[in-house]
Amino acid sequence: DQQVKQNSPSLSVQEGRISILNCDYTNSMFDYFLWYKKYPAEGPTFLISISSIKDKNEDGRFTVFLNKSAKHLSLHIVPSQPGDSAVYFCAASFTSGYSTLTFGKGTMLLVSP
Amino acid sequence: EAGVVQSPRYKIIEKKQPVAFWCNPISGHNTLYWYRQNLGQGPELLIRYENEEAVDDSQLPKDRFSAERLKGVDSTLKIQPAELGDSAVYLCASSLSGTSRGGEQFFGPGTRLTVL
């Protein structure tokens, strides 16, 4: 049973518009959440994270929102750029003890000019 | 500073053959992870090392998979014998400490294994 779910396999957005990628989780013990970006033939690279004590974290064009009661988080990219086209993975972990990442299946974002 | 290095980048073998993957983590990173990423899925942890010690290998199929991290630096992941279902991308990652939050895990480019 998947503990981290990304139900949209793909998303297409026009350049300059907002991209919203969604992620749901089932394990209420997760207390740290991350987004990774992956280009073809490369490994995932860390993008942004959020602790469960916050509901929003912003870094430039990227903002992650966390709704703990709904066990839902989202990544907003504003404005979207063609270079943002990649697969985005949502991941969750526990802050106590050793850090293990549980990944979702990923959402492929395509930003068209 | 060099990132995580993996080799080979691609490997094609026939089933029942052995195969090995090599990983060189970022200098100074004590924790090393091996993940497997199947097509259309996210990475799944196979094994985690803290220096030379494997601290989490619960997801490693021990009947055919083995790993080692001699001297707490480079690591090798081996499959013997390979099966068709082992076709996947094998990712290596490293971090300063296993207790650091996942945002500090740095991934290599992966080895794409195809078993025929």
mmCIF file of N, CA and C in Angstrom, chain A residues 2 32 34 36 38 41-44 46 89 93 95 97-101 103-105, chain B residues 9 33 35 37 40-43 45 48 50 98-103 105 107-109:
data_model
loop_
_atom_site.group_PDB
_atom_site.id
_atom_site.type_symbol
_atom_site.label_atom_id
_atom_site.label_comp_id
_atom_site.label_asym_id
_atom_site.label_seq_id
_atom_site.Cartn_x
_atom_site.Cartn_y
_atom_site.Cartn_z
ATOM 1 N N GLN A 2 0.616 2.131 -0.969
ATOM 2 C CA GLN A 2 1.446 3.320 -1.088
ATOM 3 C C GLN A 2 1.143 4.302 0.014
ATOM 4 N N TYR A 32 7.973 15.282 7.987
ATOM 5 C CA TYR A 32 8.832 16.121 7.146
ATOM 6 C C TYR A 32 8.585 15.715 5.713
ATOM 7 N N LEU A 34 9.155 16.579 1.381
ATOM 8 C CA LEU A 34 10.120 17.142 0.440
ATOM 9 C C LEU A 34 9.604 16.988 -0.982
ATOM 10 N N TYR A 36 11.337 16.646 -4.838
ATOM 11 C CA TYR A 36 12.528 16.457 -5.650
ATOM 12 C C TYR A 36 12.130 16.642 -7.112
ATOM 13 N N LYS A 38 13.379 15.748 -11.109
ATOM 14 C CA LYS A 38 14.243 14.819 -11.837
ATOM 15 C C LYS A 38 14.139 15.061 -13.336
ATOM 16 N N ALA A 41 17.667 10.960 -17.348
ATOM 17 C CA ALA A 41 19.047 10.477 -17.259
ATOM 18 C C ALA A 41 19.839 11.153 -16.142
ATOM 19 N N GLU A 42 19.147 11.805 -15.223
ATOM 20 C CA GLU A 42 19.819 12.377 -14.057
ATOM 21 C C GLU A 42 19.152 11.856 -12.792
ATOM 22 N N GLY A 43 19.867 11.964 -11.676
ATOM 23 C CA GLY A 43 19.254 11.602 -10.410
ATOM 24 C C GLY A 43 18.351 12.715 -9.904
ATOM 25 N N PRO A 44 17.460 12.400 -8.963
ATOM 26 C CA PRO A 44 16.599 13.443 -8.387
ATOM 27 C C PRO A 44 17.436 14.489 -7.662
ATOM 28 N N PHE A 46 17.080 17.765 -4.866
ATOM 29 C CA PHE A 46 16.225 18.357 -3.853
ATOM 30 C C PHE A 46 15.745 19.737 -4.297
ATOM 31 N N PHE A 89 8.869 14.539 -7.731
ATOM 32 C CA PHE A 89 8.550 13.513 -6.741
ATOM 33 C C PHE A 89 8.273 14.156 -5.398
ATOM 34 N N SER A 93 9.211 11.802 5.255
ATOM 35 C CA SER A 93 10.131 11.120 6.171
ATOM 36 C C SER A 93 9.765 11.447 7.608
ATOM 37 N N THR A 95 11.464 12.790 11.267
ATOM 38 C CA THR A 95 12.623 13.550 11.724
ATOM 39 C C THR A 95 13.337 12.887 12.886
ATOM 40 N N GLY A 97 15.319 9.728 14.573
ATOM 41 C CA GLY A 97 16.075 8.570 14.121
ATOM 42 C C GLY A 97 16.642 8.753 12.735
ATOM 43 N N TYR A 98 16.947 7.662 12.090
ATOM 44 C CA TYR A 98 17.535 7.738 10.759
ATOM 45 C C TYR A 98 16.491 8.157 9.735
ATOM 46 N N SER A 99 16.972 8.930 8.781
ATOM 47 C CA SER A 99 16.062 9.499 7.802
ATOM 48 C C SER A 99 15.854 8.544 6.646
ATOM 49 N N THR A 100 14.631 8.110 6.420
ATOM 50 C CA THR A 100 14.281 7.291 5.268
ATOM 51 C C THR A 100 13.239 8.039 4.465
ATOM 52 N N LEU A 101 13.464 8.145 3.173
ATOM 53 C CA LEU A 101 12.516 8.827 2.305
ATOM 54 C C LEU A 101 11.552 7.823 1.700
ATOM 55 N N PHE A 103 8.895 7.803 -1.287
ATOM 56 C CA PHE A 103 8.570 8.610 -2.451
ATOM 57 C C PHE A 103 7.208 8.256 -3.026
ATOM 58 N N GLY A 104 6.581 9.262 -3.666
ATOM 59 C CA GLY A 104 5.426 9.002 -4.513
ATOM 60 C C GLY A 104 5.906 8.566 -5.889
ATOM 61 N N LYS A 105 4.956 8.316 -6.796
ATOM 62 C CA LYS A 105 5.304 7.828 -8.121
ATOM 63 C C LYS A 105 5.786 8.938 -9.049
ATOM 64 N N ARG B 9 26.763 3.617 -16.266
ATOM 65 C CA ARG B 9 25.508 4.334 -16.419
ATOM 66 C C ARG B 9 24.426 3.441 -16.997
ATOM 67 N N TYR B 33 23.114 5.536 0.534
ATOM 68 C CA TYR B 33 21.848 4.860 0.279
ATOM 69 C C TYR B 33 21.871 4.251 -1.124
ATOM 70 N N TYR B 35 18.976 2.996 -3.818
ATOM 71 C CA TYR B 35 17.557 2.957 -4.135
ATOM 72 C C TYR B 35 17.367 2.212 -5.457
ATOM 73 N N GLN B 37 14.592 2.249 -8.658
ATOM 74 C CA GLN B 37 13.453 2.940 -9.234
ATOM 75 C C GLN B 37 12.933 2.151 -10.424
ATOM 76 N N GLY B 40 8.023 4.153 -13.933
ATOM 77 C CA GLY B 40 6.766 4.757 -13.517
ATOM 78 C C GLY B 40 6.562 4.823 -12.013
ATOM 79 N N GLN B 41 7.609 4.507 -11.267
ATOM 80 C CA GLN B 41 7.531 4.522 -9.806
ATOM 81 C C GLN B 41 8.552 5.496 -9.230
ATOM 82 N N GLY B 42 8.393 5.786 -7.949
ATOM 83 C CA GLY B 42 9.399 6.565 -7.266
ATOM 84 C C GLY B 42 10.517 5.667 -6.754
ATOM 85 N N PRO B 43 11.643 6.232 -6.376
ATOM 86 C CA PRO B 43 12.733 5.431 -5.822
ATOM 87 C C PRO B 43 12.309 4.730 -4.532
ATOM 88 N N LEU B 45 13.976 2.539 -1.224
ATOM 89 C CA LEU B 45 15.236 2.248 -0.543
ATOM 90 C C LEU B 45 15.515 0.749 -0.513
ATOM 91 N N ARG B 48 20.751 1.141 3.458
ATOM 92 C CA ARG B 48 21.372 2.371 3.922
ATOM 93 C C ARG B 48 22.580 2.029 4.784
ATOM 94 N N GLU B 50 25.593 3.557 7.326
ATOM 95 C CA GLU B 50 26.164 4.608 8.158
ATOM 96 C C GLU B 50 27.629 4.215 8.341
ATOM 97 N N GLY B 98 23.063 10.146 8.669
ATOM 98 C CA GLY B 98 21.799 9.443 8.491
ATOM 99 C C GLY B 98 20.660 10.063 9.256
ATOM 100 N N THR B 99 21.005 10.899 10.242
ATOM 101 C CA THR B 99 19.927 11.530 10.998
ATOM 102 C C THR B 99 19.520 12.862 10.404
ATOM 103 N N SER B 100 20.169 13.243 9.329
ATOM 104 C CA SER B 100 19.776 14.504 8.697
ATOM 105 C C SER B 100 18.472 14.300 7.946
ATOM 106 N N ARG B 101 17.796 15.358 7.742
ATOM 107 C CA ARG B 101 16.531 15.261 7.030
ATOM 108 C C ARG B 101 16.766 14.963 5.567
ATOM 109 N N GLY B 102 15.794 14.342 4.953
ATOM 110 C CA GLY B 102 15.955 13.859 3.586
ATOM 111 C C GLY B 102 16.356 14.906 2.600
ATOM 112 N N GLY B 103 16.120 16.157 2.890
ATOM 113 C CA GLY B 103 16.497 17.205 1.959
ATOM 114 C C GLY B 103 17.982 17.270 1.721
ATOM 115 N N GLN B 105 19.883 14.646 1.155
ATOM 116 C CA GLN B 105 20.346 13.494 0.379
ATOM 117 C C GLN B 105 20.649 13.948 -1.040
ATOM 118 N N PHE B 107 21.695 12.681 -4.833
ATOM 119 C CA PHE B 107 21.597 11.491 -5.667
ATOM 120 C C PHE B 107 22.602 11.521 -6.821
ATOM 121 N N GLY B 108 23.076 10.335 -7.174
ATOM 122 C CA GLY B 108 23.854 10.169 -8.388
ATOM 123 C C GLY B 108 22.919 10.011 -9.580
ATOM 124 N N PRO B 109 23.493 9.879 -10.800
ATOM 125 C CA PRO B 109 22.671 9.796 -12.006
ATOM 126 C C PRO B 109 21.989 8.449 -12.195
#
